[in-house]
PDB file of C-alpha atoms in Angstrom:
ATOM      1  CA  ASP A  15     292.273  37.111 215.928  1.00 33.00           C
ATOM      2  CA  LEU A  16     292.243  36.299 219.601  1.00 35.00           C
ATOM      3  CA  PHE A  17     292.823  38.401 222.672  1.00 37.00           C
ATOM      4  CA  LEU A  18     296.174  37.720 224.271  1.00 40.00           C
ATOM      5  CA  GLN A  19     294.664  36.253 227.432  1.00 38.00           C
ATOM      6  CA  SER A  20     292.563  33.787 225.421  1.00 38.00           C
ATOM      7  CA  VAL A  21     295.500  32.479 223.424  1.00 39.00           C
ATOM      8  CA  LEU A  22     297.550  31.889 226.522  1.00 41.00           C
ATOM      9  CA  CYS A  23     294.902  29.512 227.833  1.00 42.00           C
ATOM     10  CA  ASN A  24     295.323  27.306 224.762  1.00 45.00           C
ATOM     11  CA  VAL A  25     298.151  24.893 225.620  1.00 45.00           C
ATOM     12  CA  ILE A  26     298.107  23.044 222.281  1.00 62.00           C
ATOM     13  CA  TYR A  27     298.611  26.151 220.159  1.00 80.00           C
ATOM     14  CA  ASN A  28     300.355  28.364 222.692  1.00 88.00           C
ATOM     15  CA  PRO A  29     303.347  30.207 221.189  1.00 92.00           C
ATOM     16  CA  CYS A  30     304.611  30.762 224.741  1.00 92.00           C
ATOM     17  CA  GLU A  31     304.893  26.998 225.306  1.00 88.00           C
ATOM     18  CA  ALA A  32     306.250  25.918 221.940  1.00 87.00           C
ATOM     19  CA  SER A  33     308.226  22.764 221.282  1.00 86.00           C
ATOM     20  CA  LYS A  34     311.936  22.970 222.082  1.00 87.00           C
ATOM     21  CA  SER A  35     312.774  21.321 218.773  1.00 92.00           C
ATOM     22  CA  PHE A  36     311.006  21.236 215.392  1.00 94.00           C
ATOM     23  CA  VAL A  37     311.201  18.737 212.535  1.00 95.00           C
ATOM     24  CA  GLN A  38     310.818  19.383 208.823  1.00 93.00           C
ATOM     25  CA  GLY A  39     307.181  19.080 207.762  1.00 92.00           C
ATOM     26  CA  GLY A  40     305.920  19.330 211.335  1.00 93.00           C
ATOM     27  CA  GLY A  41     303.924  22.201 212.792  1.00 92.00           C
ATOM     28  CA  PHE A  42     305.756  25.395 213.741  1.00 94.00           C
ATOM     29  CA  ILE A  43     303.810  27.478 216.273  1.00 93.00           C
ATOM     30  CA  PHE A  44     304.345  31.219 216.633  1.00 95.00           C
ATOM     31  CA  GLY A  45     302.331  34.320 217.382  1.00 94.00           C
ATOM     32  CA  LEU A  46     301.856  37.769 215.880  1.00 95.00           C
ATOM     33  CA  ALA A  47     301.096  40.503 218.409  1.00 94.00           C
ATOM     34  CA  PHE A  48     299.401  43.738 217.276  1.00 93.00           C
ATOM     35  CA  LEU A  49     299.693  46.895 219.391  1.00 93.00           C
ATOM     36  CA  PRO A  50     297.437  49.878 218.512  1.00 91.00           C
ATOM     37  CA  HIS A  51     298.435  53.546 218.890  1.00 88.00           C
ATOM     38  CA  SER A  52     302.059  52.590 219.327  1.00 90.00           C
ATOM     39  CA  ASP A  53     305.475  53.283 217.920  1.00 91.00           C
ATOM     40  CA  LEU A  54     308.386  50.909 217.459  1.00 95.00           C
ATOM     41  CA  ASP A  55     310.117  52.136 220.612  1.00 94.00           C
ATOM     42  CA  GLN A  56     307.256  50.870 222.772  1.00 94.00           C
ATOM     43  CA  TRP A  57     308.345  47.305 221.957  1.00 96.00           C
ATOM     44  CA  ILE A  58     311.878  47.736 223.315  1.00 96.00           C
ATOM     45  CA  GLY A  59     312.478  45.007 225.910  1.00 96.00           C
ATOM     46  CA  VAL A  60     308.861  43.789 225.666  1.00 96.00           C
ATOM     47  CA  HIS A  61     307.856  40.166 224.972  1.00 96.00           C
ATOM     48  CA  PRO A  62     304.233  38.893 224.919  1.00 95.00           C
ATOM     49  CA  CYS A  63     305.214  35.741 226.824  1.00 94.00           C
ATOM     50  CA  ARG A  64     306.574  37.544 229.890  1.00 93.00           C
ATOM     51  CA  ALA A  65     303.907  37.957 232.571  1.00 90.00           C
ATOM     52  CA  ALA A  66     304.556  41.638 233.315  1.00 92.00           C
ATOM     53  CA  ASP A  67     304.749  42.541 229.638  1.00 95.00           C
ATOM     54  CA  ARG A  68     301.594  40.543 228.947  1.00 91.00           C
ATOM     55  CA  GLN A  69     299.630  42.608 231.463  1.00 91.00           C
ATOM     56  CA  MET A  70     300.963  45.834 229.967  1.00 93.00           C
ATOM     57  CA  LEU A  71     299.956  44.728 226.458  1.00 93.00           C
ATOM     58  CA  LEU A  72     296.502  43.716 227.630  1.00 89.00           C
ATOM     59  CA  GLY A  73     296.077  47.141 229.195  1.00 90.00           C
ATOM     60  CA  LYS A  74     296.859  48.716 225.830  1.00 89.00           C
ATOM     61  CA  GLN A  75     294.337  46.478 224.005  1.00 88.00           C
ATOM     62  CA  ALA A  76     296.929  44.397 222.175  1.00 91.00           C
ATOM     63  CA  GLN A  77     295.688  41.396 220.228  1.00 90.00           C
ATOM     64  CA  VAL A  78     297.435  38.360 218.827  1.00 89.00           C
ATOM     65  CA  SER A  79     296.981  35.810 216.088  1.00 89.00           C
ATOM     66  CA  VAL A  80     298.485  32.327 216.423  1.00 90.00           C
ATOM     67  CA  TYR A  81     299.665  30.277 213.444  1.00 91.00           C
ATOM     68  CA  ARG A  82     301.003  26.773 212.860  1.00 91.00           C
ATOM     69  CA  PRO A  83     302.548  26.524 209.369  1.00 91.00           C
ATOM     70  CA  LYS A  84     304.556  23.477 208.319  1.00 92.00           C
ATOM     71  CA  LEU A  85     308.260  23.800 208.958  1.00 94.00           C
ATOM     72  CA  ASP A  86     310.135  24.692 205.753  1.00 92.00           C
ATOM     73  CA  SER A  87     306.991  25.655 203.876  1.00 86.00           C
ATOM     74  CA  MET A  88     306.502  29.031 202.218  1.00 83.00           C
ATOM     75  CA  ALA A  89     303.251  29.844 203.942  1.00 84.00           C
ATOM     76  CA  VAL A  90     300.831  32.724 203.357  1.00 84.00           C
ATOM     77  CA  LEU A  91     299.217  33.798 206.636  1.00 87.00           C
ATOM     78  CA  ARG A  92     296.248  36.125 207.084  1.00 84.00           C
ATOM     79  CA  GLY A  93     294.551  37.631 210.096  1.00 77.00           C
ATOM     80  CA  ASP A  94     291.171  39.330 210.231  1.00 79.00           C
ATOM     81  CA  LEU A  95     290.680  42.543 208.258  1.00 81.00           C
ATOM     82  CA  GLU A  96     287.873  43.912 210.426  1.00 82.00           C
ATOM     83  CA  ALA A  97     289.906  43.208 213.566  1.00 82.00           C
ATOM     84  CA  GLU A  98     292.844  45.121 212.076  1.00 84.00           C
ATOM     85  CA  ARG A  99     290.583  48.070 211.230  1.00 82.00           C
ATOM     86  CA  SER A 100     289.009  48.027 214.674  1.00 82.00           C
ATOM     87  CA  LEU A 101     292.399  47.896 216.364  1.00 83.00           C
ATOM     88  CA  TYR A 102     293.701  50.854 214.439  1.00 81.00           C
ATOM     89  CA  ASN A 103     290.614  52.677 215.716  1.00 61.00           C
ATOM     90  CA  ALA A 104     287.927  54.194 213.520  1.00 44.00           C
ATOM     91  CA  ASN A 105     288.144  57.418 215.542  1.00 46.00           C
ATOM     92  CA  MET A 106     291.334  58.155 213.628  1.00 49.00           C
ATOM     93  CA  PHE A 107     289.150  59.286 210.736  1.00 43.00           C
ATOM     94  CA  THR A 108     287.432  61.954 212.818  1.00 41.00           C
ATOM     95  CA  GLY A 109     290.547  63.272 214.522  1.00 46.00           C
ATOM     96  CA  ASP A 110     289.323  62.196 217.975  1.00 45.00           C
ATOM     97  CA  VAL A 111     292.696  60.625 218.731  1.00 47.00           C
ATOM     98  CA  PRO A 112     295.024  63.204 220.348  1.00 45.00           C
ATOM     99  CA  GLU A 113     297.790  64.432 218.067  1.00 47.00           C
ATOM    100  CA  SER A 114     300.324  63.450 220.718  1.00 40.00           C
ATOM    101  CA  GLN A 115     299.205  59.834 220.490  1.00 48.00           C
ATOM    102  CA  ASP A 116     301.073  57.589 218.086  1.00 57.00           C
ATOM    103  CA  ASP A 117     299.113  56.860 214.928  1.00 79.00           C
ATOM    104  CA  PHE A 118     300.634  53.480 214.148  1.00 90.00           C
ATOM    105  CA  LEU A 119     299.512  49.878 214.433  1.00 92.00           C
ATOM    106  CA  THR A 120     302.656  47.859 215.113  1.00 95.00           C
ATOM    107  CA  ILE A 121     303.382  44.146 215.043  1.00 96.00           C
ATOM    108  CA  VAL A 122     305.941  41.637 216.326  1.00 97.00           C
ATOM    109  CA  ALA A 123     306.364  37.898 215.737  1.00 97.00           C
ATOM    110  CA  TYR A 124     307.199  35.861 218.824  1.00 97.00           C
ATOM    111  CA  GLN A 125     307.678  32.439 220.378  1.00 96.00           C
ATOM    112  CA  ALA A 126     308.924  31.046 223.679  1.00 94.00           C
ATOM    113  CA  SER A 127     310.018  27.606 224.847  1.00 87.00           C
ATOM    114  CA  GLY A 128     311.345  27.162 228.358  1.00 80.00           C
ATOM    115  CA  ASP A 129     314.050  29.754 228.923  1.00 82.00           C
ATOM    116  CA  SER A 130     314.252  30.545 225.206  1.00 88.00           C
ATOM    117  CA  VAL A 131     312.292  33.717 224.470  1.00 93.00           C
ATOM    118  CA  ILE A 132     312.445  34.870 220.837  1.00 96.00           C
ATOM    119  CA  ARG A 133     310.880  37.957 219.303  1.00 97.00           C
ATOM    120  CA  SER A 134     311.212  39.768 215.999  1.00 98.00           C
ATOM    121  CA  PRO A 135     311.880  43.485 215.686  1.00 98.00           C
ATOM    122  CA  ALA A 136     308.700  45.582 215.625  1.00 98.00           C
ATOM    123  CA  ARG A 137     307.186  46.723 212.340  1.00 97.00           C
ATOM    124  CA  LYS A 138     304.528  49.332 211.447  1.00 95.00           C
ATOM    125  CA  VAL A 139     301.594  47.902 209.516  1.00 94.00           C
ATOM    126  CA  ARG A 140     299.119  50.809 209.518  1.00 91.00           C
ATOM    127  CA  ALA A 141     299.769  54.553 209.532  1.00 89.00           C
ATOM    128  CA  ARG A 142     298.315  57.865 208.404  1.00 82.00           C
ATOM    129  CA  VAL A 143     298.977  58.989 204.835  1.00 73.00           C
ATOM    130  CA  PRO A 144     299.391  62.799 204.984  1.00 68.00           C
ATOM    131  CA  GLU A 145     298.923  63.171 201.208  1.00 64.00           C
ATOM    132  CA  VAL A 146     295.422  61.621 201.333  1.00 65.00           C
ATOM    133  CA  PRO A 147     292.667  63.222 203.493  1.00 61.00           C
ATOM    134  CA  SER A 148     291.554  60.673 206.123  1.00 65.00           C
ATOM    135  CA  GLY A 149     293.774  58.127 204.357  1.00 72.00           C
ATOM    136  CA  ILE A 150     295.367  55.182 206.096  1.00 81.00           C
ATOM    137  CA  GLY A 151     298.322  53.278 204.685  1.00 87.00           C
ATOM    138  CA  ALA A 152     297.821  49.541 205.194  1.00 90.00           C
ATOM    139  CA  VAL A 153     300.902  47.395 204.582  1.00 92.00           C
ATOM    140  CA  GLU A 154     299.976  44.645 202.139  1.00 89.00           C
ATOM    141  CA  SER A 155     302.579  42.073 203.137  1.00 89.00           C
ATOM    142  CA  LEU A 156     305.580  41.380 205.357  1.00 93.00           C
ATOM    143  CA  THR A 157     308.031  38.521 205.006  1.00 93.00           C
ATOM    144  CA  LEU A 158     309.241  36.672 208.099  1.00 95.00           C
ATOM    145  CA  ILE A 159     312.336  34.462 208.178  1.00 95.00           C
ATOM    146  CA  ALA A 160     312.544  31.916 211.007  1.00 96.00           C
ATOM    147  CA  ARG A 161     316.099  30.745 211.704  1.00 96.00           C
ATOM    148  CA  LEU A 162     316.594  27.403 213.432  1.00 97.00           C
ATOM    149  CA  ASP A 163     319.634  25.479 214.630  1.00 96.00           C
ATOM    150  CA  LYS A 164     319.013  21.721 214.951  1.00 96.00           C
ATOM    151  CA  GLY A 165     315.315  22.405 215.262  1.00 95.00           C
ATOM    152  CA  LYS A 166     315.596  25.134 217.895  1.00 95.00           C
ATOM    153  CA  LEU A 167     314.389  28.593 216.965  1.00 96.00           C
ATOM    154  CA  THR A 168     317.177  31.176 217.261  1.00 96.00           C
ATOM    155  CA  HIS A 169     315.847  34.228 215.430  1.00 96.00           C
ATOM    156  CA  LEU A 170     312.672  35.705 213.935  1.00 97.00           C
ATOM    157  CA  GLN A 171     313.694  38.300 211.357  1.00 97.00           C
ATOM    158  CA  TRP A 172     311.825  40.420 208.824  1.00 96.00           C
ATOM    159  CA  TYR A 173     313.076  40.309 205.248  1.00 93.00           C
ATOM    160  CA  ASN A 174     313.022  43.683 203.524  1.00 92.00           C
ATOM    161  CA  MET A 175     310.941  43.233 200.367  1.00 85.00           C
ATOM    162  CA  GLY A 176     311.199  46.927 199.526  1.00 89.00           C
ATOM    163  CA  CYS A 177     308.932  48.868 197.169  1.00 89.00           C
ATOM    164  CA  GLY A 178     310.350  47.961 193.769  1.00 83.00           C
ATOM    165  CA  SER A 179     307.028  46.484 192.695  1.00 79.00           C
ATOM    166  CA  CYS A 180     304.928  49.553 193.580  1.00 83.00           C
ATOM    167  CA  GLY A 181     306.921  52.456 192.214  1.00 85.00           C
ATOM    168  CA  GLY A 182     310.018  52.567 194.402  1.00 88.00           C
ATOM    169  CA  ALA A 183     310.950  54.310 197.634  1.00 88.00           C
ATOM    170  CA  LYS A 184     309.550  57.704 196.542  1.00 88.00           C
ATOM    171  CA  SER A 185     306.109  56.338 195.683  1.00 87.00           C
ATOM    172  CA  MET A 186     303.152  57.357 197.874  1.00 83.00           C
ATOM    173  CA  GLU A 187     302.414  53.626 198.064  1.00 86.00           C
ATOM    174  CA  CYS A 188     305.783  52.945 199.723  1.00 90.00           C
ATOM    175  CA  MET A 189     305.624  52.884 203.520  1.00 91.00           C
ATOM    176  CA  SER A 190     308.517  52.922 205.977  1.00 93.00           C
ATOM    177  CA  VAL A 191     307.953  50.032 208.374  1.00 95.00           C
ATOM    178  CA  GLY A 192     311.046  50.184 210.601  1.00 96.00           C
ATOM    179  CA  ASP A 193     314.840  49.802 210.716  1.00 96.00           C
ATOM    180  CA  GLY A 194     315.136  51.211 207.207  1.00 95.00           C
ATOM    181  CA  ASP A 195     312.797  48.585 205.724  1.00 96.00           C
ATOM    182  CA  THR A 196     309.949  49.531 203.399  1.00 94.00           C
ATOM    183  CA  ALA A 197     306.830  47.789 202.094  1.00 92.00           C
ATOM    184  CA  CYS A 198     304.079  48.430 199.553  1.00 89.00           C
ATOM    185  CA  ALA A 199     300.866  49.709 201.109  1.00 89.00           C
ATOM    186  CA  SER A 200     297.242  50.004 200.078  1.00 88.00           C
ATOM    187  CA  ILE A 201     295.457  53.270 200.825  1.00 84.00           C
ATOM    188  CA  GLU A 202     292.280  52.923 202.849  1.00 82.00           C
ATOM    189  CA  GLY A 203     289.750  55.511 203.914  1.00 73.00           C
ATOM    190  CA  PRO A 204     286.043  56.359 204.226  1.00 66.00           C
ATOM    191  CA  ILE A 205     284.569  57.012 200.778  1.00 57.00           C
ATOM    192  CA  SER A 206     282.854  60.237 201.812  1.00 55.00           C
ATOM    193  CA  GLY A 207     285.358  61.227 204.481  1.00 52.00           C
ATOM    194  CA  ALA A 208     282.825  60.637 207.270  1.00 53.00           C
ATOM    195  CA  GLU A 209     283.434  58.096 210.006  1.00 52.00           C
ATOM    196  CA  SER A 210     280.171  56.259 209.235  1.00 51.00           C
ATOM    197  CA  SER A 211     280.979  56.040 205.524  1.00 53.00           C
ATOM    198  CA  PRO A 212     281.945  52.604 204.115  1.00 60.00           C
ATOM    199  CA  LEU A 213     285.674  52.043 203.878  1.00 64.00           C
ATOM    200  CA  GLU A 214     287.223  51.921 200.440  1.00 75.00           C
ATOM    201  CA  CYS A 215     290.524  50.214 199.700  1.00 78.00           C
ATOM    202  CA  LYS A 216     292.818  51.255 196.888  1.00 75.00           C
ATOM    203  CA  PRO A 217     295.506  48.586 196.453  1.00 69.00           C
ATOM    204  CA  SER A 218     298.972  49.484 195.215  1.00 67.00           C
ATOM    205  CA  ASN A 219     299.586  49.252 191.478  1.00 59.00           C
ATOM    206  CA  HIS A 220     301.140  45.785 191.609  1.00 54.00           C
ATOM    207  CA  ASN A 221     298.446  44.295 193.837  1.00 52.00           C
ATOM    208  CA  LEU A 222     295.412  42.986 191.957  1.00 49.00           C
ATOM    209  CA  GLU A 223     293.560  42.001 195.130  1.00 55.00           C
ATOM    210  CA  GLU A 224     290.952  44.475 196.380  1.00 51.00           C
ATOM    211  CA  THR A 225     292.039  44.249 199.995  1.00 66.00           C
ATOM    212  CA  CYS A 226     293.812  46.215 202.695  1.00 80.00           C
ATOM    213  CA  GLN A 227     294.358  43.080 204.733  1.00 83.00           C
ATOM    214  CA  LEU A 228     297.881  42.311 205.929  1.00 90.00           C
ATOM    215  CA  LYS A 229     299.472  39.096 204.710  1.00 89.00           C
ATOM    216  CA  VAL A 230     302.539  37.624 206.411  1.00 92.00           C
ATOM    217  CA  TYR A 231     304.720  35.267 204.423  1.00 89.00           C
ATOM    218  CA  ILE A 232     307.003  32.947 206.374  1.00 92.00           C
ATOM    219  CA  ALA A 233     309.964  30.830 205.294  1.00 92.00           C
ATOM    220  CA  PHE A 234     312.736  29.002 207.121  1.00 95.00           C
ATOM    221  CA  VAL A 235     316.528  28.711 207.173  1.00 95.00           C
ATOM    222  CA  GLY A 236     318.950  26.551 209.161  1.00 96.00           C
ATOM    223  CA  THR A 237     318.425  22.916 210.174  1.00 97.00           C
ATOM    224  CA  ASP A 238     315.668  20.884 211.798  1.00 97.00           C
ATOM    225  CA  LYS A 239     315.914  18.574 214.812  1.00 96.00           C
ATOM    226  CA  HIS A 240     317.643  15.909 212.698  1.00 96.00           C
ATOM    227  CA  SER A 241     320.047  18.397 211.055  1.00 97.00           C
ATOM    228  CA  VAL A 242     318.046  18.329 207.804  1.00 97.00           C
ATOM    229  CA  PRO A 243     318.695  21.628 205.934  1.00 97.00           C
ATOM    230  CA  LEU A 244     315.770  24.048 205.672  1.00 96.00           C
ATOM    231  CA  VAL A 245     315.679  25.570 202.185  1.00 92.00           C
ATOM    232  CA  SER A 246     312.563  27.740 201.849  1.00 90.00           C
ATOM    233  CA  GLY A 247     314.301  30.811 203.274  1.00 90.00           C
ATOM    234  CA  ALA A 248     317.165  30.567 200.788  1.00 87.00           C
ATOM    235  CA  LYS A 249     314.684  30.995 197.937  1.00 82.00           C
ATOM    236  CA  ILE A 250     313.711  34.342 199.402  1.00 81.00           C
ATOM    237  CA  GLU A 251     317.219  35.542 200.173  1.00 71.00           C
ATOM    238  CA  ASN A 252     318.406  34.717 196.651  1.00 72.00           C
ATOM    239  CA  ALA A 253     315.506  36.417 194.863  1.00 66.00           C
ATOM    240  CA  ASN A 254     315.207  40.028 193.752  1.00 57.00           C
ATOM    241  CA  ASP A 255     312.186  42.188 194.599  1.00 54.00           C
ATOM    242  CA  TYR A 256     310.252  41.382 191.427  1.00 53.00           C
ATOM    243  CA  SER A 257     310.738  37.614 191.427  1.00 63.00           C
ATOM    244  CA  LEU A 258     310.047  37.579 195.158  1.00 64.00           C
ATOM    245  CA  THR A 259     306.709  39.299 194.649  1.00 61.00           C
ATOM    246  CA  LYS A 260     305.767  36.784 191.947  1.00 67.00           C
ATOM    247  CA  MET A 261     306.959  33.872 194.094  1.00 69.00           C
ATOM    248  CA  PHE A 262     304.644  34.812 196.928  1.00 63.00           C
ATOM    249  CA  SER A 263     301.838  35.729 194.547  1.00 63.00           C
ATOM    250  CA  ASP A 264     302.020  32.168 193.189  1.00 68.00           C
ATOM    251  CA  ALA A 265     302.105  30.763 196.731  1.00 63.00           C
ATOM    252  CA  ASN A 266     299.107  32.911 197.633  1.00 59.00           C
ATOM    253  CA  GLN A 267     297.176  31.657 194.598  1.00 63.00           C
ATOM    254  CA  ARG A 268     297.970  28.028 195.452  1.00 63.00           C
ATOM    255  CA  ALA A 269     296.690  28.623 198.995  1.00 57.00           C
ATOM    256  CA  LYS A 270     293.434  30.092 197.613  1.00 60.00           C
ATOM    257  CA  ASN A 271     292.906  27.101 195.346  1.00 62.00           C
ATOM    258  CA  LYS A 272     293.187  24.587 198.168  1.00 58.00           C
TER     259      LYS A 272
END
């Protein structure tokens, strides 16, 4: 993960100076911005590529990750687990954060090219779990759909994967992430309950990986610069929750084996 100001100095992989038109198989640059101690409403009207908003985000210790998957791939993207934990703030475990302060780590996907400024809705990716003492719910995965028209990005939208694979909407492992969407979450917390205690991660029932690290899956719909149809997003939109989970699990395994 990189601080916002550092990423914006990188012209080659700068999501705020992306190409105006993308071709199938070429690199697609976008950013993920993480805002600690925030709620979804704090993202209203805010874009990481606008100068005034950028300064506000820096003041609130926002961080970003920048990615360049191939257009029309089904990519599995990871950040840095320790950076996510640090951002959420270890003081949460000791109650040092004021109760009036929002207890969420939120995220948006974004890109800008010229006058075109695109940003996804905000989503919660870490939050307190009231049922577990000192427990933190860490969303295991989000799915992002990038919509393009003749190679130009028009929308970044989250696909609601739901909680069918981890016990359903009433499960303790099901976390509300925003706009009625839900996602399966691991439960993370200090083993002994003390701030200095090592963190232990309990993944949801369907997740065999011992990790509380967020994964973002991305797929594409629409057409590229040459009007070639993009088909990876259709695979997601036509799948049910269970086959979708397996689809990305297979993609994740292929990425590990490379």
